[in-house]
Coordinates of N, CA, C and O in Angstrom, one line a residue:
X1 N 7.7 14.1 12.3 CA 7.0 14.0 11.0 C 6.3 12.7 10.9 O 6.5 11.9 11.8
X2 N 5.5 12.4 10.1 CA 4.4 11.3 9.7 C 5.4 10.4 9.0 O 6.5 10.7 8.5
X3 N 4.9 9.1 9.1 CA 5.6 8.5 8.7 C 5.5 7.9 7.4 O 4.6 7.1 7.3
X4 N 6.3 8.2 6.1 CA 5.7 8.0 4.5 C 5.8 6.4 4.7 O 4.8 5.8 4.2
X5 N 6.8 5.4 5.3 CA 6.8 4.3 4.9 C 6.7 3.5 6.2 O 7.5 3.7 7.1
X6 N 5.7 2.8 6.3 CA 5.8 1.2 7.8 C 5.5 0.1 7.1 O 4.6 -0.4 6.5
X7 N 6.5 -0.3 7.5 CA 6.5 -1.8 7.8 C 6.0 -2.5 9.3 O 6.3 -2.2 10.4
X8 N 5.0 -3.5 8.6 CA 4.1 -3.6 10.4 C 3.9 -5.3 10.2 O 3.2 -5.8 9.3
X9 N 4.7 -5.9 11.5 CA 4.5 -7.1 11.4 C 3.6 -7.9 12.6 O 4.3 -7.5 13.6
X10 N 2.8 -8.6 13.1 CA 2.5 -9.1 14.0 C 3.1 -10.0 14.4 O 3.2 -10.9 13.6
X11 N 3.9 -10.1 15.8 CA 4.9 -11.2 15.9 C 4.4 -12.3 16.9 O 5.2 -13.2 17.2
X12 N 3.1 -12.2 17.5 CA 2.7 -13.2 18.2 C 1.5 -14.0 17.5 O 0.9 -14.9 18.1
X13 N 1.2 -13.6 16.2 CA 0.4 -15.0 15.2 C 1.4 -14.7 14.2 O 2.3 -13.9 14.1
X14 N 0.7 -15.7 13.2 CA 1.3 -16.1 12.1 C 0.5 -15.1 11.4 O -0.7 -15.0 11.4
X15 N 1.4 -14.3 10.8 CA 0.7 -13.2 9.8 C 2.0 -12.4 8.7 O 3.2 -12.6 8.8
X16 N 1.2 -11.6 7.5 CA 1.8 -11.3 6.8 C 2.8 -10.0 7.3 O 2.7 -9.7 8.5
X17 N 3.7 -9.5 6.7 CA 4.2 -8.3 6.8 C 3.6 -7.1 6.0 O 3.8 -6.7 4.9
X18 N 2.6 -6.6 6.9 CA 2.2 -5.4 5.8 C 2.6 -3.9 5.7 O 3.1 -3.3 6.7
X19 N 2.5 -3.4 4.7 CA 3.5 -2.4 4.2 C 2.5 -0.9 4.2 O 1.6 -0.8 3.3
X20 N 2.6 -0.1 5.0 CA 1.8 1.3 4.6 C 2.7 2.2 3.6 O 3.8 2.5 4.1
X21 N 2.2 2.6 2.3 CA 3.4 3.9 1.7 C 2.2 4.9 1.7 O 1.0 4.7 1.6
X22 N 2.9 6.1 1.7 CA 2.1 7.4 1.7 C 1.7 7.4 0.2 O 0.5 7.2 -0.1
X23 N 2.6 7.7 -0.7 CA 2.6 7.7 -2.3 C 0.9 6.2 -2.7 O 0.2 6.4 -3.7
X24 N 0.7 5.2 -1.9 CA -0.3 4.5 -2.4 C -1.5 4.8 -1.9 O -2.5 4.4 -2.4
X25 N -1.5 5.9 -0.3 CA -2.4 5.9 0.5 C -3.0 5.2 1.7 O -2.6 4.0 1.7
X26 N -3.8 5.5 2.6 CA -4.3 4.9 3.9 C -5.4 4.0 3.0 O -5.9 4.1 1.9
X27 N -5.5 3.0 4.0 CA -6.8 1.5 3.5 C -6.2 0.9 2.7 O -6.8 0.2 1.9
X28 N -5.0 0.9 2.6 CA -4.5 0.0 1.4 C -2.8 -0.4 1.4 O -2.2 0.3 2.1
X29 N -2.3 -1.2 0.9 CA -1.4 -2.4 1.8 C -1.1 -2.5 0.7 O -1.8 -2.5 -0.3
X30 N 0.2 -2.8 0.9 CA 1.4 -4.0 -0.1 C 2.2 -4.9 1.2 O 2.6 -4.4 2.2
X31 N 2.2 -6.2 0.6 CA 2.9 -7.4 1.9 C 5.0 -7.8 1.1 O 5.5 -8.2 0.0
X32 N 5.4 -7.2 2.5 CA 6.7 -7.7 2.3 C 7.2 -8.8 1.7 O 8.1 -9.1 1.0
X33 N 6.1 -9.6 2.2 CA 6.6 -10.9 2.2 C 6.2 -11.6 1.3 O 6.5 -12.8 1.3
X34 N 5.4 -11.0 0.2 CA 4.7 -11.7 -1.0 C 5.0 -10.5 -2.5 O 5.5 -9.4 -2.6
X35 N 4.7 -11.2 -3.1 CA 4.5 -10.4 -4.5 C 3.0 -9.5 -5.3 O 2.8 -9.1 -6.4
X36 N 2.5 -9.5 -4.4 CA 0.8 -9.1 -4.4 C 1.2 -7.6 -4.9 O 2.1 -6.8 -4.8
X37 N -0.2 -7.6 -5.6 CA -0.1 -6.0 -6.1 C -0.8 -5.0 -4.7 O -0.8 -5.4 -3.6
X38 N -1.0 -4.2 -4.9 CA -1.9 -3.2 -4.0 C -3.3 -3.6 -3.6 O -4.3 -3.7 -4.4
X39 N -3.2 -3.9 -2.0 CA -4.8 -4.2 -2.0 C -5.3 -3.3 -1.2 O -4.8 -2.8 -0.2
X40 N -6.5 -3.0 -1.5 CA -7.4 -2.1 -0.5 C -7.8 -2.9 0.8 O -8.6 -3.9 0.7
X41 N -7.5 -2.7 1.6 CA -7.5 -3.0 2.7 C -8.4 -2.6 4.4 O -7.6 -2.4 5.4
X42 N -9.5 -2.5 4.5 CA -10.1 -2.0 5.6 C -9.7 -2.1 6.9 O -9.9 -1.3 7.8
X43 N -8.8 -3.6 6.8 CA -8.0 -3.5 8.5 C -6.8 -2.5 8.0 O -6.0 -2.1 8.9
X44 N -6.6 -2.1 6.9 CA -4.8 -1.4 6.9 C -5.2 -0.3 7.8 O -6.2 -0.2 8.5
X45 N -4.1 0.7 7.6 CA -4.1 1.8 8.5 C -4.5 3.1 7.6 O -4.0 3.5 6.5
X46 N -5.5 3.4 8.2 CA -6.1 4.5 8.0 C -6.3 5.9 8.7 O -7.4 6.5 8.6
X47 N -5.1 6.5 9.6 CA -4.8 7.6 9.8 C -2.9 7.4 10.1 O -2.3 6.4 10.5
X48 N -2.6 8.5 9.9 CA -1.4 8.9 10.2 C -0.8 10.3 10.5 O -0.5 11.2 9.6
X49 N -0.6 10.3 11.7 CA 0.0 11.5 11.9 C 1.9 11.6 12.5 O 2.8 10.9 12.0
X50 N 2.0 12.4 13.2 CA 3.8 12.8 12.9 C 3.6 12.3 14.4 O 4.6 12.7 15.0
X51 N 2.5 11.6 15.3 CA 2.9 10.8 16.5 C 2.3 9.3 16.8 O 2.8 8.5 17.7
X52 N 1.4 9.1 16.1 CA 0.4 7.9 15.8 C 0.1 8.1 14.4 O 0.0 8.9 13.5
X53 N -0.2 6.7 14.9 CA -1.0 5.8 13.1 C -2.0 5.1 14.0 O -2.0 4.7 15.1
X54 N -3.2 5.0 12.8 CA -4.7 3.8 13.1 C -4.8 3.0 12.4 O -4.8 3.2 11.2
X55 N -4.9 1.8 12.9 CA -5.1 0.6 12.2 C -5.9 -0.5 12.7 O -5.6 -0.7 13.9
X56 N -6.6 -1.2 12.3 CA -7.6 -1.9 13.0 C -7.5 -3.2 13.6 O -8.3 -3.6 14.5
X57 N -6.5 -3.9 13.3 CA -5.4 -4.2 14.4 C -4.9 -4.1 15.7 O -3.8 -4.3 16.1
X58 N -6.2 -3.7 16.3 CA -6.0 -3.1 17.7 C -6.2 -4.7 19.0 O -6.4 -5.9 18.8
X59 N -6.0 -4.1 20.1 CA -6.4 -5.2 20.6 C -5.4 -5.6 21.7 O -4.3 -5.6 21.2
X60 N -5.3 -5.9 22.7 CA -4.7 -6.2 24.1 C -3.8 -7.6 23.5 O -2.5 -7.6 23.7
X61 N -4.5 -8.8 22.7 CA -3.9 -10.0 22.7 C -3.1 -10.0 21.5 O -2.6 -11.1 21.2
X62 N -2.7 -8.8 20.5 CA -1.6 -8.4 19.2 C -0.2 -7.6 20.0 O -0.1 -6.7 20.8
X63 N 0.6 -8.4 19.4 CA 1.8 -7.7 19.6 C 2.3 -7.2 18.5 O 1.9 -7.8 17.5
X64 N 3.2 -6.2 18.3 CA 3.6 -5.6 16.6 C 4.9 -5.1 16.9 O 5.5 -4.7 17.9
X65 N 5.4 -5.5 15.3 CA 6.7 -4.5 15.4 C 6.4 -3.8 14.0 O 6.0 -4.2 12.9
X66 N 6.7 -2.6 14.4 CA 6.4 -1.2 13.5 C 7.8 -0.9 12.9 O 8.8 -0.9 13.7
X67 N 8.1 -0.6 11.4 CA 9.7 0.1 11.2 C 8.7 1.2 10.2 O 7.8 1.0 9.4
X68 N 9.5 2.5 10.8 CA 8.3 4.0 10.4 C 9.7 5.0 9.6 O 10.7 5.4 10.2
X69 N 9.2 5.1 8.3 CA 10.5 6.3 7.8 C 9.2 7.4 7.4 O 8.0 7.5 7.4
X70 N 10.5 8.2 7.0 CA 9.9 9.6 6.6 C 11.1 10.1 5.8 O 12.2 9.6 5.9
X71 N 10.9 11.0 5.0 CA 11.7 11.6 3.8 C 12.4 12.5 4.7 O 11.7 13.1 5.5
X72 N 13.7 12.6 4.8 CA 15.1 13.5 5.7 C 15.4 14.2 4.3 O 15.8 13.5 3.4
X73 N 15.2 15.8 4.1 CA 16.0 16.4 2.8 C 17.8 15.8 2.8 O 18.3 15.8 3.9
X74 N 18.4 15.5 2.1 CA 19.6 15.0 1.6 C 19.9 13.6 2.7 O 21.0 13.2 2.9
X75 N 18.9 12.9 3.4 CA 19.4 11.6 3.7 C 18.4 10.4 3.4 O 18.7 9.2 3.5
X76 N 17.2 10.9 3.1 CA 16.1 9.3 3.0 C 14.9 9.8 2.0 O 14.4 10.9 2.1
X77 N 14.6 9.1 1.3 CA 13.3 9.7 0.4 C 12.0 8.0 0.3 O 12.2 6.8 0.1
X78 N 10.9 8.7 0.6 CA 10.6 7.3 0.4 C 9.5 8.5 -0.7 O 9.2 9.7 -0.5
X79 N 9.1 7.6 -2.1 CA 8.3 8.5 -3.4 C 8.2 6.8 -4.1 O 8.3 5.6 -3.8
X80 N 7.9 7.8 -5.3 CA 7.1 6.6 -6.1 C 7.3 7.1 -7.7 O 7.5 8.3 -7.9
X81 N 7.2 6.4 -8.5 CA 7.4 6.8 -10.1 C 6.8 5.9 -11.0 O 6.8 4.7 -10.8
X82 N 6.4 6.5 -12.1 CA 5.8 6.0 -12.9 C 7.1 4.8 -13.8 O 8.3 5.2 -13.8
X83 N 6.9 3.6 -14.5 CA 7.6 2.8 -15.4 C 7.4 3.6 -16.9 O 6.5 4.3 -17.4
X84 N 9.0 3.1 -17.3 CA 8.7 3.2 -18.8 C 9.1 2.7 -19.6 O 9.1 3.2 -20.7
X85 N 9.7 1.6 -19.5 CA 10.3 0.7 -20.4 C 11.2 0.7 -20.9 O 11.7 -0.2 -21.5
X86 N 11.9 2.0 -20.7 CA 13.0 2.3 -21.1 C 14.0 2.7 -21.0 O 13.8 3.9 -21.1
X87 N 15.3 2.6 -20.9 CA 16.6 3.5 -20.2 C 16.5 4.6 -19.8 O 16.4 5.5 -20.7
X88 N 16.6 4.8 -18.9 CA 17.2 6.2 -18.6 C 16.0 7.0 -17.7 O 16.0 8.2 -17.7
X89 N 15.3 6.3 -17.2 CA 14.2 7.0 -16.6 C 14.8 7.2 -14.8 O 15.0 6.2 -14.0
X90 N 15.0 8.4 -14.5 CA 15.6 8.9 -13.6 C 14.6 9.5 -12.6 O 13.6 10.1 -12.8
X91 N 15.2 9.0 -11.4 CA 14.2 9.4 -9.8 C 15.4 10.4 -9.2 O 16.6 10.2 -9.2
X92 N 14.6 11.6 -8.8 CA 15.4 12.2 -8.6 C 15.2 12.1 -6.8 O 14.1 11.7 -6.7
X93 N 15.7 12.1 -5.6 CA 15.7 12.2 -4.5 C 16.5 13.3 -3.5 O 16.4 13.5 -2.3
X94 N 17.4 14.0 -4.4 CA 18.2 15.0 -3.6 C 19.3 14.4 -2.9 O 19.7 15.1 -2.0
X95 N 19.9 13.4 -2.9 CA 21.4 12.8 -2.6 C 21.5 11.5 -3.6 O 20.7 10.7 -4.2
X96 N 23.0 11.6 -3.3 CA 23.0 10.0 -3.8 C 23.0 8.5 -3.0 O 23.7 8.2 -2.1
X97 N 22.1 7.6 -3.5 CA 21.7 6.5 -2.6 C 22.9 5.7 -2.0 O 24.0 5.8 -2.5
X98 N 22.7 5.2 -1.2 CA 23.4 3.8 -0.5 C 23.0 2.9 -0.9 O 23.7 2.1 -1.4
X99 N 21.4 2.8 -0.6 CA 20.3 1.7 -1.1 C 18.9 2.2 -1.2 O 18.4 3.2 -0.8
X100 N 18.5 1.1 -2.1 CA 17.6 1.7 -2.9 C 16.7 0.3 -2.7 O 17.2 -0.7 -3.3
X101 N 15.5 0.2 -2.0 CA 14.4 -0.6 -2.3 C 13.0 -0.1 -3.3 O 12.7 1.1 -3.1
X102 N 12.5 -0.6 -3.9 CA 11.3 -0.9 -5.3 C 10.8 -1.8 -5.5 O 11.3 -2.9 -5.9
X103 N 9.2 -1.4 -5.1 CA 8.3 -2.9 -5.8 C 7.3 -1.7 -6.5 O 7.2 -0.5 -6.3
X104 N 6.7 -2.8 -7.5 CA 5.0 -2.4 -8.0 C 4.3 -2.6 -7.2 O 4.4 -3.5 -6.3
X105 N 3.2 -1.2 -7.3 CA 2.1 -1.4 -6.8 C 1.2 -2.0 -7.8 O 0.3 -2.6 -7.3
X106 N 1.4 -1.8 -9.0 CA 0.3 -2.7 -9.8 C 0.6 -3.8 -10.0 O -0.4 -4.6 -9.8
X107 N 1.6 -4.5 -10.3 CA 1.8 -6.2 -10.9 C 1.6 -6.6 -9.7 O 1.9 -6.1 -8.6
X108 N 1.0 -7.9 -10.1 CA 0.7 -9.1 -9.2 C 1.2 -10.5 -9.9 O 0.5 -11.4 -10.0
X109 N 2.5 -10.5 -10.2 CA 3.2 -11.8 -10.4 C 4.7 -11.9 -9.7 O 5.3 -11.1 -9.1
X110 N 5.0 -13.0 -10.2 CA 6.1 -13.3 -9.7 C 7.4 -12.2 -10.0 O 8.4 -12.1 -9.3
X111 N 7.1 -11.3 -11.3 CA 8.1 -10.6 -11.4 C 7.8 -9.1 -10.5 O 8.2 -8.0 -10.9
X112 N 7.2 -9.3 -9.7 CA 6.7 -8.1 -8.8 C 7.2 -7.9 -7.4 O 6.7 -7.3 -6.4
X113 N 8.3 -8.5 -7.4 CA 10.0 -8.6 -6.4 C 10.4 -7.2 -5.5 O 10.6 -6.1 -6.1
X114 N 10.5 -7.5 -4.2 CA 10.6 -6.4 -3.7 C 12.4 -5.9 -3.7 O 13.1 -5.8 -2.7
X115 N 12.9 -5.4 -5.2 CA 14.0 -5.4 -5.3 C 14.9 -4.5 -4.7 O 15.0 -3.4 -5.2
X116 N 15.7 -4.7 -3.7 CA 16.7 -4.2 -3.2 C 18.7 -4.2 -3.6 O 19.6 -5.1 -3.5
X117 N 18.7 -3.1 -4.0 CA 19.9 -2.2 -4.3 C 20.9 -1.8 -3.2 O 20.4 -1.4 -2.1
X118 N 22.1 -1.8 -3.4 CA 23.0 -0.9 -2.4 C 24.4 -1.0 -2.9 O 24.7 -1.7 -3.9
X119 N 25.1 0.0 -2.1 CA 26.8 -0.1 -3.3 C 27.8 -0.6 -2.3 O 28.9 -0.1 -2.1
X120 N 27.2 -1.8 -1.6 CA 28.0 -2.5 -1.1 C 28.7 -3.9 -1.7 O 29.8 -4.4 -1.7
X121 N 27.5 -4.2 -2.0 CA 28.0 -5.7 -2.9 C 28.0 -5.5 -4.9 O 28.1 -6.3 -5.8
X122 N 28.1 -4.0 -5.0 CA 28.0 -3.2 -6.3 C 28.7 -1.9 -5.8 O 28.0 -1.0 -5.6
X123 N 29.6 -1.8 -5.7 CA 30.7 0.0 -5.4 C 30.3 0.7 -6.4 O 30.2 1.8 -6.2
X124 N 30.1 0.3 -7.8 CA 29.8 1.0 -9.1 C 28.7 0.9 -9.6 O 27.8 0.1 -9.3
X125 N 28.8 1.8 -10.4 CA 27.4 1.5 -11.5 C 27.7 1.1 -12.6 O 28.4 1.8 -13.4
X126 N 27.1 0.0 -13.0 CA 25.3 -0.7 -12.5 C 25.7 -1.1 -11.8 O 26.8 -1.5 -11.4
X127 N 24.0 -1.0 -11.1 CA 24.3 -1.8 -9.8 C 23.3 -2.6 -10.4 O 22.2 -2.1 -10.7
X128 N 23.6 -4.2 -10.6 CA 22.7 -4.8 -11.0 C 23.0 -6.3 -10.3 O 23.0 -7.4 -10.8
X129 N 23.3 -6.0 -9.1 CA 23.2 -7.5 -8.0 C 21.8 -6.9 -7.3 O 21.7 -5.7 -7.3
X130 N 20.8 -7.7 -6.6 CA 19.8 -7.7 -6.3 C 19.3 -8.3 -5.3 O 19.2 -9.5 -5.6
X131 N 18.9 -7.9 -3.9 CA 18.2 -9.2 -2.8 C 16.7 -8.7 -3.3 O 16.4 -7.6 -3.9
X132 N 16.1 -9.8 -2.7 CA 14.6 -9.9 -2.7 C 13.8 -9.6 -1.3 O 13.5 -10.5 -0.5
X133 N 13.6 -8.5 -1.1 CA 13.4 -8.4 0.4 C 11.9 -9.7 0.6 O 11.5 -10.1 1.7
X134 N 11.5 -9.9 -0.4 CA 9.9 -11.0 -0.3 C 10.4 -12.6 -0.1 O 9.7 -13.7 0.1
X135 N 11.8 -12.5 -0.2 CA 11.9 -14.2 -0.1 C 13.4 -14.5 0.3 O 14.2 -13.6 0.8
X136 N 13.9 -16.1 0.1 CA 15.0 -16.2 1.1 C 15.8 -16.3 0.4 O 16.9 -16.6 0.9
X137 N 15.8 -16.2 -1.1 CA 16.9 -16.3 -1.9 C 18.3 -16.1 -1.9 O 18.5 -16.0 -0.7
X138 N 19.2 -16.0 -2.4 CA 20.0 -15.7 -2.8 C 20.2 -14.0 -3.3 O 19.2 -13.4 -3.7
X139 N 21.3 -13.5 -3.1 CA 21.3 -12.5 -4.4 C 21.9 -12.9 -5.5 O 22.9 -13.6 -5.8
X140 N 20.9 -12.1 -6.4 CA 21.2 -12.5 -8.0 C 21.7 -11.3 -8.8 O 21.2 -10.1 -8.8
X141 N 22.9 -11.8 -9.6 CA 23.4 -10.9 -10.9 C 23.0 -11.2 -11.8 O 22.6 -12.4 -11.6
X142 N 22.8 -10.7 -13.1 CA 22.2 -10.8 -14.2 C 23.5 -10.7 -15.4 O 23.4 -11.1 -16.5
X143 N 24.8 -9.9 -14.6 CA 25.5 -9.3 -15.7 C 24.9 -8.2 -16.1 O 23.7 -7.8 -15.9
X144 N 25.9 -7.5 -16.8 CA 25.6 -5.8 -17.2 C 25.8 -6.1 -18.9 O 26.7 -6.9 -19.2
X145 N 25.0 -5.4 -20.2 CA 23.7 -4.8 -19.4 C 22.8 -5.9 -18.7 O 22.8 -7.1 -19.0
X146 N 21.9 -5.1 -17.6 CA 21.1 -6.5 -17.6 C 19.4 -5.6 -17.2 O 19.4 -4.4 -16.9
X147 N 17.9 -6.6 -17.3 CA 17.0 -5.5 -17.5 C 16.8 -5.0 -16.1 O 15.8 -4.3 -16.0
X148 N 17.5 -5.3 -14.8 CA 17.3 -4.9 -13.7 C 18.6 -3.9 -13.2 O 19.0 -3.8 -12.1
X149 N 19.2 -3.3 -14.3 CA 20.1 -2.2 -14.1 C 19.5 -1.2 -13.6 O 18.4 -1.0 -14.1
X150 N 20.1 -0.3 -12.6 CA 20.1 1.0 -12.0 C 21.5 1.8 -11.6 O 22.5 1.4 -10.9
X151 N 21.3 2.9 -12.1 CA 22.9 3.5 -11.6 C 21.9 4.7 -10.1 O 20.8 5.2 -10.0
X152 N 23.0 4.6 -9.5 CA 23.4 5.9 -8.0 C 23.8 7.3 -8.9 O 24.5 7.3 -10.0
X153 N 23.5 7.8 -8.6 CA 23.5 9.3 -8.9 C 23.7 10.4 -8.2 O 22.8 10.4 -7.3
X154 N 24.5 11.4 -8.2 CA 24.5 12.4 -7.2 C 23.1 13.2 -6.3 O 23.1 13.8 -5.2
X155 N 22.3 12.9 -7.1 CA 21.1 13.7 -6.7 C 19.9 12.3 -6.9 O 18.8 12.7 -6.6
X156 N 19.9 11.2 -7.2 CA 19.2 10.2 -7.1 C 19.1 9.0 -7.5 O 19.6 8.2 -6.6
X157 N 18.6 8.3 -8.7 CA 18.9 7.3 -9.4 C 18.7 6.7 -10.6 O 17.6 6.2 -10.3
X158 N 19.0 6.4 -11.7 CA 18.3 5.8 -12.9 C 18.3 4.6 -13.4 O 19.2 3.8 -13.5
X159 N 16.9 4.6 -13.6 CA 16.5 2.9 -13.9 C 16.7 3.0 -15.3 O 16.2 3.7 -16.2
X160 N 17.9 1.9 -15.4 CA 18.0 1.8 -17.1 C 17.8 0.1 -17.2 O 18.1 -0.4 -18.3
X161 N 17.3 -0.7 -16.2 CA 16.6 -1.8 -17.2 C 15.3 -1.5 -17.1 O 14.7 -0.7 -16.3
X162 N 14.9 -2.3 -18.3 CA 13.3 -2.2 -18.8 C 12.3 -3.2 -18.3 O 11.2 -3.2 -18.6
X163 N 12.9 -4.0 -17.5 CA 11.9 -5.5 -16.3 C 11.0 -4.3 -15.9 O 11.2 -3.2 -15.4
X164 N 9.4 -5.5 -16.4 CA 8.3 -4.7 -15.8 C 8.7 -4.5 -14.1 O 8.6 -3.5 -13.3
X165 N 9.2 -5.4 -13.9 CA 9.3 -5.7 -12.1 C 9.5 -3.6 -11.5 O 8.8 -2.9 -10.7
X166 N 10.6 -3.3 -12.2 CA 11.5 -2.2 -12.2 C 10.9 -0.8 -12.8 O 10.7 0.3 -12.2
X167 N 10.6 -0.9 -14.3 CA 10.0 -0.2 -15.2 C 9.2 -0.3 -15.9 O 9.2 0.6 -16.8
X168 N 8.2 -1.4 -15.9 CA 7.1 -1.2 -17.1 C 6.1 -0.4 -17.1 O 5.6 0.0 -16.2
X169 N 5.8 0.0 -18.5 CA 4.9 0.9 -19.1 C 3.5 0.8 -18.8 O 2.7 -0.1 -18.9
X170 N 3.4 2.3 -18.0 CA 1.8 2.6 -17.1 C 2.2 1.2 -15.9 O 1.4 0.3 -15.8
X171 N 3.2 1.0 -15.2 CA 3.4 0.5 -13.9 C 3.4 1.7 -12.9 O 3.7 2.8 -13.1
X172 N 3.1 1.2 -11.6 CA 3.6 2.3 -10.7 C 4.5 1.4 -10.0 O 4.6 0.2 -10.2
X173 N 5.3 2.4 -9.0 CA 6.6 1.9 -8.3 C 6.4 2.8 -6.8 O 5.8 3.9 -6.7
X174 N 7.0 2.2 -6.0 CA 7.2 3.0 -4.5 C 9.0 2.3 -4.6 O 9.7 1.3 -5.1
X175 N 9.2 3.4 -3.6 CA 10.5 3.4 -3.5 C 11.2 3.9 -1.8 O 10.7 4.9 -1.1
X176 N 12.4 3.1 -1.3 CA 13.0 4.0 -0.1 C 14.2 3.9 -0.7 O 14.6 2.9 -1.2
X177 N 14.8 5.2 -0.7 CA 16.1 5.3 -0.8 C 17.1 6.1 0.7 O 16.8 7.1 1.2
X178 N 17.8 5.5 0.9 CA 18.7 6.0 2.1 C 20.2 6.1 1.4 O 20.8 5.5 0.5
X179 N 20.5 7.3 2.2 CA 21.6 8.0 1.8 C 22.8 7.1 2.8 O 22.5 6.8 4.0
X180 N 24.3 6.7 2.2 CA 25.1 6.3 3.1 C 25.8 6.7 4.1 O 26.9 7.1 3.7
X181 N 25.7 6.7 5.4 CA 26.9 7.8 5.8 C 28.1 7.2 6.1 O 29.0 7.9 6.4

């Protein structure tokens, strides 16, 4: 299958981590490693098929490391959802997560965090401990309630804080969720 989510790093310069999702489209990028909103991008990658991807990045003197998912019915979903400000807005994926990564594609500030979820360091819900896959932080709790709550769900997930980061109104979101085995 094609790949809905890459992560593509160049490891022999100094360069960003850029991010292809299907749900945002080809020519256009979100960076791991920053808080940036969605940029259109002419070097990103602009074809993808279920054996290759194109990206303009080509070249004898680049070295890369590629990490390529694809939606598995009841084990991995990578999608996207609209914010709403408000409790209870539910992503449905067809299992229940292990972990759950989400950033915006539209904000471009500091609360635009590539938030990562799992029910390892949270067995329950909420799961409201959080790493930042964009930086070297710490993981942070907020306490429950708190506006970066999300519960696991048999069939997917619900965002019940209202942080634009997570859910704000007319935000978009991409998302991977992987199933535990």
């Amino acid at each position: 299958q094609a790949p809905e989510l890459i992560i593509q790093r160049l490891y022999n310069i100094t360069s960003n981590w850029y991010v292809y999702s299907a749900p945002t489209g080809l020519g256009k990028n979100l960076r791991l490693n920053d808080t940036s909103a969605l940029l259109t991008d002419s070097s990103g990658i602009s074809a993808v098929t279920n054996s290759t991807f194109t990206e303009a990045w080509s070249g004898s003197s680049y070295s890369y490391i590629n990490y390529c998912w694809h939606s598995v019915a009841g084990y991995s979903k990578v999608g996207s959802y609209n914010g709403t400000s408000a409790t209870g807005n539910v992503i449905s994926t067809g299992f229940e997560p292990g972990f759950v990564m989400i950033k915006s594609t539209t904000l471009a500030s500091a609360g635009s965090i590539w938030f990562m979820y799992d029910n390892k360091r949270n067995t329950s819900n909420p799961r409201d401990t959080i790493l930042r896959a964009n930086d070297s932080s710490a993981e942070s709790n907020f306490g429950s309630p708190s506006p970066l709550d999300i519960n696991f769900l048999a069939n997917g997930f619900t965002i019940n804080g209202t942080y634009n980061g997570i859910n704000g109104t007319g935000e978009t979101y991409i998302y991977l969720a992987i199933k535990e085995n």
